Amino acid sequence: MFRTALRNVTAHKARLLMTVLAVMLGVAFVSGTLVFTNSLSDALQKQSAKGFDHVDVAVTPKWKEAEGDKAGEYPELTRALVDDSAAVPGAARAIGTVQGFTAIADKDGKLLGDGFQSQGGNYWGTKDPRYPLVSGRAPKGEGEILIDSETAKRAGYEVGDKVRMSVDGPVLEPVITGVFTTDDGNVAAGGSLTLFDTASAQKLFGKAGTFDEIAVKAKDGVSDTELRAQLEKALPSDVVETTTGTQLADDQAEAIASSMSGLKQGLLVFAGISLFVGTFIIANTFTMLVAQRTKELALMRAVGASRRQVTRSVLIEAFVVGAVAAVVGLVAGVGIGAGLRSLMGTLDAPMPDGPLVITPGTVASAFAVGILVTMFAAWLPGRRAAKIPPVAAMSSVHAQATTKSLVLRNTLGALFSAAGVAVVLAATTMDGTDGQAPMGLGAVLLIIGVFVLTPLLSRPLIAAAAPVLRVFGVSGKLARQNSVRNPRRTAATASALMIGLTLITGMTVMAGSLQKSIDEMAASAIEADYMVSMANGHPLSPDVEKELKRSGGVTATSPMRNAYALVDGEDEYLTGVNGATFGELTEFTVVQGAFEVGGTRVVVDEDTAKSYGWKAGSDFTIVYEDDEKQKLTVSGIYQANEMMSGIMIDTATLDPHEEEPADMMVMVKTADGTSDAVKDSLEKALGSNPAIKVQDKQDLSNEIAKMFTLILNMVYGLLAMAVIVAVLGVINTLAMSVFERSQEIGMLRAIGLDRTGIKRMVRLESLVISLFGAVLGLGLGVFFGWAAGELVGSSMATYELVLPWARMGIFLLLAAVVGVLAALWPARRAARLNMLQAIKAE
């Protein structure tokens, strides 16, 4: 039986090629994901470890708990502590480090990199071992800086150039005195690093005479644990705490591995989808192969082979196919991993250098996935073939499914579908994260149910295409009949395409609806023309609003100033606004009272009012950060959104209780509305500061939606793999269907149907099957998109369903193209059959 199974594999090489390809693509995706994430994680960990090469022990301030009325705080790391650290016997040197936000502009005045990754620091002395100089010299004074080599390369800066930059304050124009290399992770991720001399860095970052950390390097022969013990004896234990560089590197490696696990799981989900789709193709292929060999298998049973031996022979074939696919898929996966790493660089997400990492786990996963998936998919066809009595197989009376089996299948499909719909609908009534797991379960149940019901659904849906197919005459009629001749095969082929389009359509519906909701959120509540904020999300100086007020054409401004307070012993955040102008800059829906902010009158959002039992006119007592108490009155209750909520109070009332007022945003209304000229004038009024963003409503909406667009494009790319596997399934089914119907095609040719008619018949059959799968996928995708939207809508007031009709039309058209392309080779093969040989074929 083993030799027979191997002979069958070599005898049906062409028939099994598509199956090998389907399995290979799934294996390649899995192994490629593992290679990519392992390589990325390894490179980041090695780079992170390099960052600690100059730190054997890190000395950091130790948190002092609150005592009495005195709040908790971090003590200062002074120069004396740096000198004491350098003086311990095991220390080779000690470096005081200072860090802060530094925005650096390109030659066009625009911020380089992401604001959250634009960092600044200090260069220690004239030769800092942490930052080897590529060219130039160390900086001296606020008028000189160093920049990292990657930033210099991106922006085209050289030693001697002047640069516009900001450090949470006015614009500076220092000269670049040198360029350095660094292993800093922010720079590797596309950010920038700017260095000042130590005194300038301390002054600019508001840390005069103090440091954020002390990096101590051990002498040769002294371990980091020995150095740490010496430092703990020499330094005050109530002021500092120490951590070895090894521990810092291990903690960083663990954090990197943890962050990579999310990416790895996400990619593996899509790999699983491809394998799930591929399982249909494998099962379909082996079902057809076994059906074509029923007489052969019956003869084997007649000469003494048991049912187990017949099933085992099919599984041996599947094992060989899976092993071959696993080897090819693993090689292809290494290529995919390398390709993904290169792609990251082209998408402005550069990766640190490092080798491709192919672990034993990756190799084992590739073989386990390839072999187990193939054998699992082939087991049911093999078992079904082994149960056919030899006499029945000889006479082919087993070919049609029994009424009992069809009734059982349809009943199970209806139960799964009903359960899936019920669970999904129940999940839509839940809040946010509570409904995610039930919705996922319901989606799986519904997809399984529809798959089981697909043979039943194929007849009426394909019959609906009959009027169109009649236009093609005999070829169209035959194509329709062939499509429904074997509903199970048609269902398995269409389902592969259905799953891919379900996910793509669902994601598209969600993304379009979220984009519309974000646009409405900005449009519905904000009447201001521009919002001004820091690029890194840090607070703005109150001087920014003053500068904007002095700018020509500005008619109204209001800060959004965050402050901390206590209400009934509970923590609450206040938003300080200009009560006289805020109503002109916003347009909230008022539920109760009036939107009046001024003096002791405040407005509160619905949720906050409900939690405290407040109504319009209610009084409550607030405790400010300076421990002063004040009675406030609720003048109105408004509907909040994701951008603005909470208690809004006049800045004139709030500011006396704030030690250092800071604005998260300043809203601006201009006489001329929004235009490039107005935006330029506002930016110039702020000194063309690269650290400050001036955005209109559309800019704000685009910034929020940018993340969804990026995710959607990634999903399209990942799901394309599942669609490619589905295309292979259509080709495979048609090719084997042509082989099965050789006699029939020969007879059609003999009675007058020409080669063009044969080609048209096969192409139309492929087109019908593809469109059938597409219609099911679009329908399920819209349903899942709506359901997921209902879940999101529970926490987003402006959410509304948007059906992307144009994109869905494109998806349907692409499915039709898939059907036509998939039929090219099978149609050509069918048309080239010799009619006499085909008629004699068995």
PDB file of N, CA and C in Angstrom, residues 48-78:
ATOM      1  N   SER A  48      19.618  47.282  21.184  1.00  0.00           N
ATOM      2  CA  SER A  48      19.356  47.766  22.536  1.00  0.00           C
ATOM      3  C   SER A  48      20.523  47.427  23.461  1.00  0.00           C
ATOM      4  N   ALA A  49      21.052  46.205  23.301  1.00  0.00           N
ATOM      5  CA  ALA A  49      22.187  45.790  24.131  1.00  0.00           C
ATOM      6  C   ALA A  49      23.404  46.680  23.870  1.00  0.00           C
ATOM      7  N   LYS A  50      23.585  47.085  22.571  1.00  0.00           N
ATOM      8  CA  LYS A  50      24.694  47.990  22.246  1.00  0.00           C
ATOM      9  C   LYS A  50      24.543  49.319  22.974  1.00  0.00           C
ATOM     10  N   GLY A  51      23.285  49.745  23.115  1.00  0.00           N
ATOM     11  CA  GLY A  51      23.024  51.006  23.801  1.00  0.00           C
ATOM     12  C   GLY A  51      23.464  50.989  25.253  1.00  0.00           C
ATOM     13  N   PHE A  52      23.633  49.784  25.823  1.00  0.00           N
ATOM     14  CA  PHE A  52      24.063  49.669  27.222  1.00  0.00           C
ATOM     15  C   PHE A  52      25.539  49.290  27.335  1.00  0.00           C
ATOM     16  N   ASP A  53      26.268  49.314  26.195  1.00  0.00           N
ATOM     17  CA  ASP A  53      27.699  48.985  26.228  1.00  0.00           C
ATOM     18  C   ASP A  53      28.480  49.940  27.123  1.00  0.00           C
ATOM     19  N   HIS A  54      28.007  51.195  27.211  1.00  0.00           N
ATOM     20  CA  HIS A  54      28.722  52.202  27.995  1.00  0.00           C
ATOM     21  C   HIS A  54      28.105  52.390  29.385  1.00  0.00           C
ATOM     22  N   VAL A  55      27.210  51.478  29.752  1.00  0.00           N
ATOM     23  CA  VAL A  55      26.562  51.559  31.066  1.00  0.00           C
ATOM     24  C   VAL A  55      26.678  50.195  31.750  1.00  0.00           C
ATOM     25  N   ASP A  56      27.534  50.124  32.763  1.00  0.00           N
ATOM     26  CA  ASP A  56      27.589  48.895  33.563  1.00  0.00           C
ATOM     27  C   ASP A  56      26.626  48.996  34.743  1.00  0.00           C
ATOM     28  N   VAL A  57      26.451  50.223  35.250  1.00  0.00           N
ATOM     29  CA  VAL A  57      25.471  50.457  36.313  1.00  0.00           C
ATOM     30  C   VAL A  57      24.809  51.814  36.052  1.00  0.00           C
ATOM     31  N   ALA A  58      23.484  51.854  36.098  1.00  0.00           N
ATOM     32  CA  ALA A  58      22.741  53.109  35.941  1.00  0.00           C
ATOM     33  C   ALA A  58      22.275  53.583  37.309  1.00  0.00           C
ATOM     34  N   VAL A  59      22.543  54.840  37.628  1.00  0.00           N
ATOM     35  CA  VAL A  59      22.118  55.442  38.893  1.00  0.00           C
ATOM     36  C   VAL A  59      20.954  56.379  38.584  1.00  0.00           C
ATOM     37  N   THR A  60      19.817  56.135  39.205  1.00  0.00           N
ATOM     38  CA  THR A  60      18.618  56.945  38.944  1.00  0.00           C
ATOM     39  C   THR A  60      18.044  57.456  40.266  1.00  0.00           C
ATOM     40  N   PRO A  61      17.264  58.556  40.218  1.00  0.00           N
ATOM     41  CA  PRO A  61      16.673  59.078  41.459  1.00  0.00           C
ATOM     42  C   PRO A  61      15.619  58.126  42.024  1.00  0.00           C
ATOM     43  N   LYS A  62      15.559  58.055  43.341  1.00  0.00           N
ATOM     44  CA  LYS A  62      14.617  57.158  44.017  1.00  0.00           C
ATOM     45  C   LYS A  62      13.408  57.959  44.495  1.00  0.00           C
ATOM     46  N   TRP A  63      12.235  57.479  44.197  1.00  0.00           N
ATOM     47  CA  TRP A  63      10.998  58.188  44.538  1.00  0.00           C
ATOM     48  C   TRP A  63      10.851  58.343  46.048  1.00  0.00           C
ATOM     49  N   LYS A  64      10.575  59.596  46.443  1.00  0.00           N
ATOM     50  CA  LYS A  64      10.336  59.881  47.859  1.00  0.00           C
ATOM     51  C   LYS A  64       8.845  59.975  48.084  1.00  0.00           C
ATOM     52  N   GLU A  65       8.338  59.163  48.977  1.00  0.00           N
ATOM     53  CA  GLU A  65       6.908  59.163  49.254  1.00  0.00           C
ATOM     54  C   GLU A  65       6.485  60.477  49.918  1.00  0.00           C
ATOM     55  N   ALA A  66       5.204  60.805  49.773  1.00  0.00           N
ATOM     56  CA  ALA A  66       4.659  62.040  50.352  1.00  0.00           C
ATOM     57  C   ALA A  66       4.737  61.981  51.882  1.00  0.00           C
ATOM     58  N   GLU A  67       5.043  63.124  52.499  1.00  0.00           N
ATOM     59  CA  GLU A  67       5.096  63.227  53.957  1.00  0.00           C
ATOM     60  C   GLU A  67       4.255  64.417  54.393  1.00  0.00           C
ATOM     61  N   GLY A  68       3.179  64.151  55.141  1.00  0.00           N
ATOM     62  CA  GLY A  68       2.301  65.227  55.579  1.00  0.00           C
ATOM     63  C   GLY A  68       1.674  65.946  54.397  1.00  0.00           C
ATOM     64  N   ASP A  69       1.853  67.274  54.352  1.00  0.00           N
ATOM     65  CA  ASP A  69       1.299  68.071  53.269  1.00  0.00           C
ATOM     66  C   ASP A  69       2.239  68.116  52.061  1.00  0.00           C
ATOM     67  N   LYS A  70       3.422  67.537  52.206  1.00  0.00           N
ATOM     68  CA  LYS A  70       4.401  67.578  51.120  1.00  0.00           C
ATOM     69  C   LYS A  70       4.171  66.432  50.153  1.00  0.00           C
ATOM     70  N   ALA A  71       4.034  66.768  48.861  1.00  0.00           N
ATOM     71  CA  ALA A  71       3.769  65.754  47.843  1.00  0.00           C
ATOM     72  C   ALA A  71       5.015  64.908  47.590  1.00  0.00           C
ATOM     73  N   GLY A  72       4.799  63.688  47.071  1.00  0.00           N
ATOM     74  CA  GLY A  72       5.918  62.833  46.706  1.00  0.00           C
ATOM     75  C   GLY A  72       6.703  63.441  45.536  1.00  0.00           C
ATOM     76  N   GLU A  73       8.016  63.111  45.480  1.00  0.00           N
ATOM     77  CA  GLU A  73       8.842  63.687  44.412  1.00  0.00           C
ATOM     78  C   GLU A  73      10.091  62.844  44.198  1.00  0.00           C
ATOM     79  N   TYR A  74      10.752  63.118  43.041  1.00  0.00           N
ATOM     80  CA  TYR A  74      12.050  62.516  42.771  1.00  0.00           C
ATOM     81  C   TYR A  74      13.136  63.493  43.203  1.00  0.00           C
ATOM     82  N   PRO A  75      14.116  63.061  43.986  1.00  0.00           N
ATOM     83  CA  PRO A  75      15.218  63.974  44.362  1.00  0.00           C
ATOM     84  C   PRO A  75      16.089  64.280  43.145  1.00  0.00           C
ATOM     85  N   GLU A  76      16.900  65.313  43.231  1.00  0.00           N
ATOM     86  CA  GLU A  76      17.745  65.722  42.120  1.00  0.00           C
ATOM     87  C   GLU A  76      19.066  64.959  42.119  1.00  0.00           C
ATOM     88  N   LEU A  77      19.526  64.619  40.902  1.00  0.00           N
ATOM     89  CA  LEU A  77      20.863  64.039  40.738  1.00  0.00           C
ATOM     90  C   LEU A  77      21.813  65.193  40.422  1.00  0.00           C
ATOM     91  N   THR A  78      22.671  65.528  41.352  1.00  0.00           N
ATOM     92  CA  THR A  78      23.555  66.685  41.208  1.00  0.00           C
ATOM     93  C   THR A  78      24.917  66.274  40.644  1.00  0.00           C
TER      94      THR A  78
END
